[in-house]
Short mmCIF file of C-alpha atoms in Angstrom, two decimals:
data_model
loop_
_atom_site.label_atom_id
_atom_site.label_comp_id
_atom_site.label_asym_id
_atom_site.label_seq_id
_atom_site.Cartn_x
_atom_site.Cartn_y
_atom_site.Cartn_z
CA UNK E 160 121.48 77.11 119.76
CA UNK E 161 124.46 79.01 120.97
CA UNK E 162 122.96 81.79 123.05
CA UNK E 163 119.88 80.06 124.54
CA UNK E 164 120.05 78.51 127.98
CA UNK E 165 118.66 75.08 128.90
CA UNK E 166 115.81 76.86 130.68
CA UNK E 167 114.97 78.84 127.52
CA UNK E 168 115.20 75.71 125.38
CA UNK E 169 112.72 73.96 127.64
CA UNK E 170 110.19 76.73 126.92
CA UNK E 171 110.32 76.28 123.15
CA UNK E 172 107.57 74.76 121.10
CA UNK E 173 107.66 74.18 117.32
CA UNK E 174 105.60 76.84 115.59
CA UNK E 175 104.51 74.61 112.72
CA UNK E 176 102.73 72.13 114.98
CA UNK E 177 101.60 74.19 117.98
CA UNK E 178 100.71 77.64 116.71
CA UNK E 179 97.04 78.14 115.82
CA UNK E 180 97.01 78.53 111.99
CA UNK E 181 95.55 82.02 111.88
CA UNK E 182 96.21 84.05 108.71
CA UNK E 183 98.17 86.38 111.02
CA UNK E 184 100.39 84.70 113.62
CA UNK E 185 98.89 84.79 117.12
CA UNK E 186 102.28 85.27 118.74
CA UNK E 187 105.88 85.98 117.85
CA UNK E 188 107.81 83.37 115.86
CA UNK E 189 111.59 83.39 115.64
CA UNK E 190 114.41 81.79 113.77
CA UNK E 191 117.71 81.24 115.52
CA UNK E 192 118.30 85.01 115.60
CA UNK E 193 116.47 85.73 118.84
CA UNK E 194 114.46 84.12 121.64
CA UNK E 195 110.75 84.46 120.82
CA UNK E 196 108.64 86.52 123.19
CA UNK E 197 105.83 84.80 125.12
CA UNK E 198 102.31 85.36 123.89
CA UNK E 199 101.02 88.63 125.32
CA UNK E 200 97.56 89.23 126.82
CA UNK E 201 96.57 91.20 123.72
CA UNK E 202 97.76 88.40 121.45
CA UNK E 203 95.70 85.94 123.48
CA UNK E 204 92.70 88.25 123.07
CA UNK E 205 93.34 88.38 119.33
CA UNK E 206 93.54 84.57 119.21
CA UNK E 207 90.19 84.25 120.99
CA UNK E 208 88.58 86.76 118.65
CA UNK E 209 89.92 85.23 115.45
CA UNK E 210 88.86 81.75 116.52
CA UNK E 211 85.33 82.92 117.36
CA UNK E 212 84.96 85.06 114.24
CA UNK E 213 86.41 82.30 112.06
CA UNK E 214 84.00 79.73 113.46
CA UNK E 215 81.04 82.03 112.85
CA UNK E 216 81.96 83.05 109.30
CA UNK E 217 83.16 79.59 108.26
CA UNK E 218 79.82 78.09 109.29
CA UNK E 219 77.99 80.81 107.38
CA UNK E 220 80.05 80.09 104.26
CA UNK E 221 79.76 76.31 104.55
CA UNK E 222 83.47 75.74 105.15
CA UNK E 223 85.64 74.36 107.88
CA UNK E 224 87.37 77.04 109.89
CA UNK E 225 90.77 75.93 108.61
CA UNK E 226 89.56 76.15 104.99
CA UNK E 227 87.99 79.56 105.64
CA UNK E 228 91.24 80.97 106.98
CA UNK E 229 92.97 80.06 103.73
CA UNK E 230 90.66 82.35 101.74
CA UNK E 231 90.80 86.08 101.08
CA UNK E 232 87.79 86.62 103.34
CA UNK E 233 89.59 84.63 106.06
CA UNK E 234 92.53 87.01 105.77
CA UNK E 235 90.13 89.96 106.04
CA UNK E 236 88.57 88.41 109.14
CA UNK E 237 91.99 88.29 110.77
CA UNK E 238 92.42 92.03 110.28
CA UNK E 239 88.92 92.67 111.64
CA UNK E 240 89.99 90.78 114.77
CA UNK E 241 93.22 92.80 114.88
CA UNK E 242 91.23 96.06 114.80
CA UNK E 243 88.91 94.77 117.52
CA UNK E 244 91.98 94.02 119.65
CA UNK E 245 94.31 96.95 118.94
CA UNK E 246 92.02 99.66 117.60
CA UNK E 247 91.25 100.80 114.02
CA UNK E 248 94.68 100.53 112.43
CA UNK E 249 94.00 98.28 109.42
CA UNK E 250 91.78 99.22 106.51
CA UNK E 251 89.21 96.40 106.45
CA UNK E 252 85.46 95.96 106.80
CA UNK E 253 83.31 93.25 108.35
CA UNK E 254 81.49 93.04 105.03
CA UNK E 255 84.72 91.98 103.33
CA UNK E 256 85.27 89.27 105.92
CA UNK E 257 81.71 88.00 105.54
CA UNK E 258 81.45 88.24 101.76
CA UNK E 259 83.84 85.98 99.82
CA UNK E 260 83.10 87.72 96.52
CA UNK E 261 84.12 91.11 97.90
CA UNK E 262 87.32 89.75 99.43
CA UNK E 263 88.20 87.76 96.32
CA UNK E 264 87.70 90.78 94.08
CA UNK E 265 90.01 92.89 96.23
CA UNK E 266 92.62 90.14 96.24
CA UNK E 267 92.46 89.80 92.45
CA UNK E 268 92.73 93.54 91.97
CA UNK E 269 95.92 93.71 94.03
CA UNK E 270 97.51 90.41 92.97
CA UNK E 271 99.44 92.08 90.16
CA UNK E 272 101.09 94.62 92.46
CA UNK E 273 104.84 94.57 91.97
CA UNK E 274 106.38 93.15 95.13
CA UNK E 275 110.14 92.69 95.31
CA UNK E 276 111.15 91.04 98.59
CA UNK E 277 114.90 91.38 99.00
CA UNK E 278 115.19 89.66 102.37
CA UNK E 279 114.23 85.98 102.35
CA UNK E 280 115.71 82.80 103.78
CA UNK E 281 115.69 79.04 103.69
CA UNK E 282 118.07 76.45 105.12
CA UNK E 283 120.57 74.16 103.45
CA UNK E 284 119.77 70.45 103.08
CA UNK E 285 122.48 69.43 105.52
CA UNK E 286 121.64 72.02 108.18
CA UNK E 287 122.27 71.08 111.79
CA UNK E 288 121.19 74.36 113.33
CA UNK E 289 120.15 73.73 116.88
CA UNK E 290 117.84 76.71 116.76
CA UNK E 291 115.38 74.65 114.80
CA UNK E 292 116.18 71.00 115.43
CA UNK E 293 116.77 71.32 119.18
CA UNK E 294 113.63 73.41 119.52
CA UNK E 295 111.53 70.57 118.15
CA UNK E 296 113.38 67.89 120.08
CA UNK E 297 112.97 69.78 123.35
CA UNK E 298 109.22 69.57 122.85
CA UNK E 299 109.48 65.79 122.73
CA UNK E 300 111.68 65.72 125.83
CA UNK E 301 109.19 67.87 127.70
CA UNK E 302 106.40 65.45 126.84
CA UNK E 303 104.23 68.00 125.03
CA UNK E 304 104.33 65.95 121.84
CA UNK E 305 105.63 62.41 122.51
CA UNK E 306 105.67 61.68 118.78
CA UNK E 307 108.64 63.99 118.50
CA UNK E 308 110.66 61.53 120.59
CA UNK E 309 110.03 58.66 118.19
CA UNK E 310 112.26 59.83 115.35
CA UNK E 311 114.92 62.45 114.64
CA UNK E 312 113.39 65.78 113.72
CA UNK E 313 113.84 67.29 110.29
CA UNK E 314 113.42 70.77 108.86
CA UNK E 315 111.99 70.03 105.42
CA UNK E 316 109.53 72.91 105.65
CA UNK E 317 112.44 75.34 105.91
CA UNK E 318 114.22 74.07 102.82
CA UNK E 319 114.22 74.95 99.14
CA UNK E 320 111.09 73.20 97.86
CA UNK E 321 108.79 74.80 100.42
CA UNK E 322 110.55 78.15 100.00
CA UNK E 323 109.74 78.06 96.29
CA UNK E 324 106.08 77.27 97.02
CA UNK E 325 105.51 79.77 99.79
CA UNK E 326 107.32 82.72 98.23
CA UNK E 327 106.13 82.40 94.64
CA UNK E 328 102.84 80.48 94.82
CA UNK E 329 101.39 81.30 98.25
CA UNK E 330 102.07 85.03 98.12
CA UNK E 331 101.93 87.93 95.68
CA UNK E 332 105.72 88.24 95.75
CA UNK E 333 107.12 88.60 92.23
CA UNK E 334 110.87 88.74 92.87
CA UNK E 335 112.95 87.71 95.89
CA UNK E 336 116.53 87.83 97.09
CA UNK E 337 118.00 84.73 98.72
CA UNK E 338 119.85 85.79 101.82
CA UNK E 339 121.83 83.98 104.47
CA UNK E 340 123.79 84.29 107.68
CA UNK E 341 127.40 83.41 108.48
CA UNK E 342 128.83 81.57 111.46
CA UNK E 343 132.17 80.80 113.00
CA UNK E 344 131.08 77.19 112.43
CA UNK E 345 131.14 76.73 108.67
CA UNK E 346 128.42 74.08 108.70
CA UNK E 347 126.05 76.46 110.47
CA UNK E 348 125.89 79.04 107.72
CA UNK E 349 122.22 79.12 106.66
CA UNK E 350 123.47 78.72 103.09
CA UNK E 351 126.95 79.11 101.68
CA UNK E 352 127.44 81.78 99.05
CA UNK E 353 127.70 79.02 96.46
CA UNK E 354 124.38 77.53 97.59
CA UNK E 355 122.59 80.85 97.32
CA UNK E 356 123.86 81.45 93.80
CA UNK E 357 122.99 77.90 92.72
CA UNK E 358 119.46 78.35 94.07
CA UNK E 359 119.18 81.67 92.24
CA UNK E 360 120.07 79.92 89.00
CA UNK E 361 117.61 77.10 89.66
CA UNK E 362 114.68 79.44 90.30
CA UNK E 363 115.44 81.62 87.28
CA UNK E 364 115.81 78.53 85.11
CA UNK E 365 112.47 77.17 86.30
CA UNK E 366 110.77 80.51 85.72
CA UNK E 367 112.41 81.45 82.45
CA UNK E 368 112.76 84.97 83.85
CA UNK E 369 114.66 86.81 86.59
CA UNK E 370 112.68 85.93 89.70
CA UNK E 371 115.57 85.46 92.10
CA UNK E 372 118.57 87.45 93.28
CA UNK E 373 121.29 86.33 95.70
CA UNK E 374 123.54 87.90 98.29
CA UNK E 375 127.13 87.03 98.93
CA UNK E 376 127.96 87.20 102.62
CA UNK E 377 131.18 88.99 103.54
CA UNK E 378 132.80 88.40 106.92
CA UNK E 379 135.38 91.00 108.00
CA UNK E 380 138.08 89.53 110.20
CA UNK E 381 137.40 85.90 109.36
CA UNK E 382 140.42 83.99 108.02
CA UNK E 383 140.71 84.55 104.27
CA UNK E 384 137.72 86.87 104.11
CA UNK E 385 139.17 89.28 101.54
CA UNK E 386 140.10 86.42 99.23
CA UNK E 387 136.56 85.09 99.64
CA UNK E 388 135.23 88.44 98.40
CA UNK E 389 137.46 88.24 95.34
CA UNK E 390 136.25 84.72 94.58
CA UNK E 391 132.59 85.62 95.08
CA UNK E 392 132.85 88.60 92.75
CA UNK E 393 134.77 86.72 90.08
CA UNK E 394 132.93 83.39 90.14
CA UNK E 395 129.53 83.78 91.79
CA UNK E 396 128.50 87.23 90.48
CA UNK E 397 126.33 88.18 93.50
CA UNK E 398 123.65 90.82 93.12
CA UNK E 399 124.69 92.53 96.36
CA UNK E 400 126.79 91.97 99.45
CA UNK E 401 125.51 91.29 102.95
CA UNK E 402 127.30 91.58 106.27
CA UNK E 403 126.62 90.94 109.95
CA UNK E 404 128.45 93.49 112.06
CA UNK E 405 127.71 91.33 115.10
CA UNK E 406 129.99 88.67 113.61
CA UNK E 407 128.36 85.32 114.35
CA UNK E 408 124.68 86.02 114.97
CA UNK E 409 123.71 82.37 115.15
CA UNK E 410 126.14 81.60 117.97
CA UNK E 411 126.62 84.92 119.71
CA UNK E 412 128.70 83.25 122.40
CA UNK E 413 131.20 82.23 119.72
CA UNK E 414 131.34 85.57 117.93
CA UNK E 415 135.03 86.41 117.59
CA UNK E 416 134.88 88.84 114.70
CA UNK E 417 132.41 91.68 115.31
CA UNK E 418 133.13 94.78 113.26
CA UNK E 419 131.90 98.27 112.46
CA UNK E 420 130.82 99.72 109.15
CA UNK E 421 133.07 102.75 109.69
CA UNK E 422 136.27 100.79 110.42
CA UNK E 423 138.62 102.43 107.94
CA UNK E 424 141.43 99.94 108.37
CA UNK E 425 139.48 96.67 108.36
CA UNK E 426 136.38 97.23 106.22
CA UNK E 427 137.04 100.13 103.87
CA UNK E 428 139.32 97.98 101.64
CA UNK E 429 136.34 95.68 101.10
CA UNK E 430 134.21 98.64 100.01
CA UNK E 431 136.89 99.46 97.46
CA UNK E 432 136.48 95.99 96.01
CA UNK E 433 132.70 96.38 95.84
CA UNK E 434 132.93 99.72 94.05
CA UNK E 435 135.50 98.41 91.58
CA UNK E 436 133.24 95.43 90.79
CA UNK E 437 130.19 97.64 90.30
CA UNK E 438 128.42 96.28 93.39
CA UNK E 439 126.54 99.20 94.89
CA UNK E 440 124.26 97.60 97.48
CA UNK E 441 125.65 96.66 100.88
CA UNK E 442 123.00 95.01 103.05
CA UNK E 443 123.70 95.02 106.77
CA UNK E 444 122.04 93.11 109.61
CA UNK E 445 121.36 95.50 112.49
CA UNK E 446 119.16 95.46 115.56
CA UNK E 447 117.36 92.42 117.04
CA UNK E 448 119.51 92.92 120.12
CA UNK E 449 117.21 93.71 123.04
CA UNK E 450 118.41 94.63 126.54
CA UNK E 451 118.25 91.00 127.67
CA UNK E 452 120.82 90.06 125.05
CA UNK E 453 122.92 93.09 125.88
CA UNK E 454 123.21 91.80 129.44
CA UNK E 455 124.64 88.54 128.09
CA UNK E 456 126.88 90.08 125.43
CA UNK E 457 127.50 93.74 126.33
CA UNK E 458 130.61 93.90 124.14
CA UNK E 459 128.46 93.35 121.03
CA UNK E 460 126.06 96.27 121.53
CA UNK E 461 128.14 98.84 119.64
CA UNK E 462 128.23 96.46 116.69
CA UNK E 463 124.45 95.91 116.65
CA UNK E 464 123.30 99.53 116.88
CA UNK E 465 123.44 101.99 113.98
CA UNK E 466 126.10 104.37 115.34
CA UNK E 467 128.52 103.31 112.58
CA UNK E 468 126.18 103.85 109.63
CA UNK E 469 126.40 107.61 109.13
CA UNK E 470 130.16 107.95 108.76
CA UNK E 471 130.42 104.94 106.46
CA UNK E 472 127.64 106.29 104.25
CA UNK E 473 129.27 109.74 104.12
CA UNK E 474 132.68 108.27 103.29
CA UNK E 475 131.28 105.95 100.60
CA UNK E 476 128.62 107.81 98.58
CA UNK E 477 129.21 105.30 95.76
CA UNK E 478 127.51 102.60 97.88
CA UNK E 479 123.98 102.14 99.18
CA UNK E 480 123.82 100.99 102.80
CA UNK E 481 120.62 98.99 103.24
CA UNK E 482 120.02 98.42 106.94
CA UNK E 483 118.11 95.22 107.57
CA UNK E 484 115.42 95.11 110.26
CA UNK E 485 115.51 98.91 110.09
CA UNK E 486 117.84 98.71 113.07
CA UNK E 487 114.87 97.68 115.28
CA UNK E 488 116.49 96.82 118.57
CA UNK E 489 113.73 94.91 120.32
CA UNK E 490 113.08 92.14 117.82
CA UNK E 491 110.89 89.50 119.39
CA UNK E 492 113.06 88.84 122.41
CA UNK E 493 111.36 91.58 124.38
CA UNK E 494 107.68 92.33 124.20
CA UNK E 495 107.01 95.03 121.64
CA UNK E 496 105.15 96.71 124.46
CA UNK E 497 108.52 97.81 125.80
CA UNK E 498 109.26 99.55 122.51
CA UNK E 499 105.79 101.10 122.48
CA UNK E 500 106.23 102.33 126.05
CA UNK E 501 109.56 103.85 125.03
CA UNK E 502 107.89 105.63 122.12
CA UNK E 503 105.05 106.95 124.28
CA UNK E 504 107.56 108.32 126.79
CA UNK E 505 110.23 109.69 124.46
CA UNK E 506 108.84 109.71 120.92
CA UNK E 507 111.71 107.41 119.92
CA UNK E 508 112.23 103.70 119.22
CA UNK E 509 115.75 102.29 119.54
CA UNK E 510 117.48 102.12 117.02
CA UNK E 511 114.90 102.89 114.37
CA UNK E 512 114.64 106.58 115.18
CA UNK E 513 118.43 106.82 115.19
CA UNK E 514 118.54 105.32 111.71
CA UNK E 515 115.87 107.69 110.46
CA UNK E 516 117.88 110.70 111.66
CA UNK E 517 121.12 109.77 109.89
CA UNK E 518 120.43 111.62 106.59
CA UNK E 519 119.73 114.83 108.49
CA UNK E 520 122.76 114.51 110.73
CA UNK E 521 125.29 113.35 108.15
CA UNK E 522 123.95 114.93 104.97
CA UNK E 523 123.74 111.59 103.13
CA UNK E 524 121.18 110.09 100.77
CA UNK E 525 122.53 106.55 100.48
CA UNK E 526 121.05 105.00 103.64
CA UNK E 527 118.02 102.72 103.31
CA UNK E 528 115.88 100.71 105.72
CA UNK E 529 114.74 97.16 104.98
CA UNK E 530 111.73 96.29 107.16
CA UNK E 531 112.24 92.52 107.54
CA UNK E 532 111.27 91.36 111.08
CA UNK E 533 110.78 94.99 112.15
CA UNK E 534 107.40 94.84 110.43
CA UNK E 535 106.52 91.19 111.09
CA UNK E 536 107.30 91.17 114.80
CA UNK E 537 105.78 94.53 115.70
CA UNK E 538 102.64 93.97 113.61
CA UNK E 539 101.66 90.83 115.52
CA UNK E 540 102.41 92.36 118.91
CA UNK E 541 101.71 96.10 118.73
CA UNK E 542 100.58 97.29 115.28
CA UNK E 543 100.60 100.95 116.34
CA UNK E 544 104.34 100.48 116.75
CA UNK E 545 104.63 99.17 113.18
CA UNK E 546 102.79 102.22 111.96
CA UNK E 547 104.88 104.81 113.80
CA UNK E 548 108.20 103.11 112.95
CA UNK E 549 107.29 103.17 109.27
CA UNK E 550 106.21 106.77 109.65
CA UNK E 551 109.51 107.77 111.27
CA UNK E 552 111.59 105.96 108.65
CA UNK E 553 109.62 107.61 105.85
CA UNK E 554 109.94 111.04 107.47
CA UNK E 555 113.69 110.71 108.00
CA UNK E 556 114.91 108.63 105.07
CA UNK E 557 112.15 109.36 102.57
CA UNK E 558 109.46 107.02 101.24
CA UNK E 559 111.87 106.20 98.42
CA UNK E 560 114.41 104.82 100.92
CA UNK E 561 112.24 102.28 102.79
CA UNK E 562 112.41 98.81 101.24
CA UNK E 563 110.36 95.65 101.42
CA UNK E 564 111.78 92.58 103.07
CA UNK E 565 109.96 89.93 105.09
CA UNK E 566 112.61 87.55 106.45
CA UNK E 567 110.33 84.80 105.14
CA UNK E 568 110.01 81.91 105.32
CA UNK E 569 110.67 81.92 109.08
CA UNK E 570 107.13 83.17 109.70
CA UNK E 571 105.58 81.24 106.82
CA UNK E 572 104.43 82.52 103.46
CA UNK E 573 104.77 86.31 103.42
CA UNK E 574 101.23 87.01 102.18
CA UNK E 575 100.03 88.02 105.64
CA UNK E 576 102.80 90.62 105.86
CA UNK E 577 101.90 91.90 102.40
CA UNK E 578 98.26 92.23 103.44
CA UNK E 579 99.24 93.90 106.70
CA UNK E 580 101.15 96.67 104.92
CA UNK E 581 98.42 97.05 102.31
CA UNK E 582 95.89 97.71 105.06
CA UNK E 583 98.04 99.51 107.65
CA UNK E 584 97.53 103.18 108.40
CA UNK E 585 99.02 105.46 111.02
CA UNK E 586 96.14 106.63 113.24
CA UNK E 587 95.36 110.30 112.69
CA UNK E 588 96.05 111.13 116.32
CA UNK E 589 99.61 109.78 115.98
CA UNK E 590 100.10 111.54 112.65
CA UNK E 591 99.22 114.87 114.22
CA UNK E 592 101.08 114.37 117.48
CA UNK E 593 104.34 113.23 115.88
CA UNK E 594 104.38 114.90 112.47
CA UNK E 595 103.95 111.67 110.51
CA UNK E 596 102.47 111.47 107.03
CA UNK E 597 99.73 108.94 106.18
CA UNK E 598 100.77 105.71 104.51
CA UNK E 599 97.88 105.88 102.06
CA UNK E 600 96.01 103.24 100.07
CA UNK E 601 97.17 99.69 99.41
CA UNK E 602 98.36 100.54 95.91
CA UNK E 603 99.16 104.19 96.49
CA UNK E 604 102.51 105.87 95.92
CA UNK E 605 104.05 105.24 99.34
CA UNK E 606 103.20 101.55 99.57
CA UNK E 607 104.11 100.88 95.94
CA UNK E 608 107.52 102.44 96.59
CA UNK E 609 108.06 100.28 99.65
CA UNK E 610 106.74 97.07 98.11
CA UNK E 611 108.81 97.13 94.97
CA UNK E 612 109.75 100.36 93.28
CA UNK E 613 112.61 101.19 95.65
CA UNK E 614 114.17 97.74 95.39
CA UNK E 615 113.70 97.76 91.62
CA UNK E 616 115.64 101.03 91.43
CA UNK E 617 118.38 99.80 93.75
CA UNK E 618 118.83 96.55 91.82
CA UNK E 619 118.18 98.06 88.38
CA UNK E 620 115.28 95.74 87.69
CA UNK E 621 114.03 96.81 84.29
CA UNK E 622 110.60 97.24 82.76
CA UNK E 623 111.47 94.48 80.28
CA UNK E 624 112.26 92.11 83.14
CA UNK E 625 108.92 92.95 84.74
CA UNK E 626 107.02 92.23 81.55
CA UNK E 627 108.69 88.83 81.34
CA UNK E 628 107.09 87.88 84.67
CA UNK E 629 103.60 88.10 83.23
CA UNK E 630 103.75 84.86 81.27
CA UNK E 631 106.79 83.02 82.64
CA UNK E 632 106.55 79.50 84.03
CA UNK E 633 105.91 80.65 87.59
CA UNK E 634 102.94 82.72 86.41
CA UNK E 635 101.64 79.65 84.58
CA UNK E 636 102.18 77.55 87.70
CA UNK E 637 100.29 80.07 89.84
CA UNK E 638 97.25 79.83 87.57
CA UNK E 639 97.29 76.05 87.71
CA UNK E 640 97.89 76.10 91.45
CA UNK E 641 94.86 78.32 92.03
CA UNK E 642 92.69 76.29 89.64
CA UNK E 643 93.53 73.13 91.58
CA UNK E 644 92.26 74.75 94.77
CA UNK E 645 95.64 74.99 96.41
CA UNK E 646 95.91 77.68 99.06
CA UNK E 647 98.44 78.91 101.58
CA UNK E 648 98.73 76.79 104.72
CA UNK E 649 99.02 79.69 107.22
CA UNK E 650 101.80 77.71 108.88
CA UNK E 651 104.79 79.36 110.53
CA UNK E 652 108.18 77.76 111.06
CA UNK E 653 110.90 78.06 113.62
CA UNK E 654 109.74 78.15 117.20
CA UNK E 655 107.58 79.96 119.73
CA UNK E 656 107.85 80.55 123.46
CA UNK E 657 105.34 78.35 125.26
CA UNK E 658 105.39 80.61 128.34
CA UNK E 659 102.99 83.42 129.11
CA UNK E 660 103.75 87.08 129.54
#
């Protein structure tokens, strides 16, 4: 796992088999990118509430609790329990949770909303990433699930077939970008650039429309990295480029090639290649580097924060710098309560507020925030934090510069994240105290921009391409899938911390 100690490994439990299958995860789930936080007292309270409410409403509707949680009213019940735990943040009623017809009608009315998720993942068939395999095997060694000692563990749920199902059938996502992560160890790339492009072609061939996009990862400082860019542009035709300024995020202890966006000597020649090829979108992993990680790898901090974004954006107005995770420092490795406490004390959240202030400080309009993991992790731990971070990004960057990404399928099908944003509102007291504008209705201007319109503009996704989605083969498959009674599983993948906060 690279950066996890034996003690941390011993605390891991596989999310897919140990996490209660609530429509909204009952604690933080991580990939290999960070150590998951233990379940907090509030998350335990939410789990108790959702179990009790689910039992009550499932019995009333003549369903098992598991079956109930797969329905639209089960999703509504989860947000009722969230409001009971964290306060009235999500727009939901008890009537919707108790009345399947009301919940189903709302779900149908919103199912056509254009959602373009440009931050998704799955793993290659030959993956050997310890972050997933070792996490499951450690559970067997610890004796929590002896069955896990009987055979080698696999990661089929994190591979292509399940990705296709959970992104396109189990959620309202219409279009997705296949992303990846590099490593100093070639075999530990999530997917090679060639694999991403091949998967893009497979999905679009199945659909008969443009449902999938693909990144090409660029790796400044790696041997032959500039030649790799040339080959990707010429042969693979990526839709955008993605970089990890941390270098090797999977094995932070092996990271030999961290870099900065504003490195004129090393990186600017790559930007020249992008511009010449007509590639405008440069997606950059930032954040997910809490203080605990900084103690282990202090030399990487300057590469994980957003201090290099402003100058690069000012020097390269021809490019769009799309900052993944919105720069959110805390990730899941530190309780989101620490970020909330920081906000209450200072009105700021590292490094989200810093990112939001870049247009004002540097006079640029080509900086964007992608909310993958920022939204998922804060929503399940401290939803007020989700609300204020979105509010700050919108205030600083503009509603037309905040983009939808989920980092799925690490936390399962992204429908729960979609529903969370549809229902989320910044409490009026926080709006007034911090000068934040309301997020508005589920299908209002702000949320429509975030869900799809901004990404469609960035990737020049046309009205004709949208119309083709209405009757392509994935749309046909969705109808058949629903008619057969198939529903999302509410499963999450990766691993959770079995400890307690």
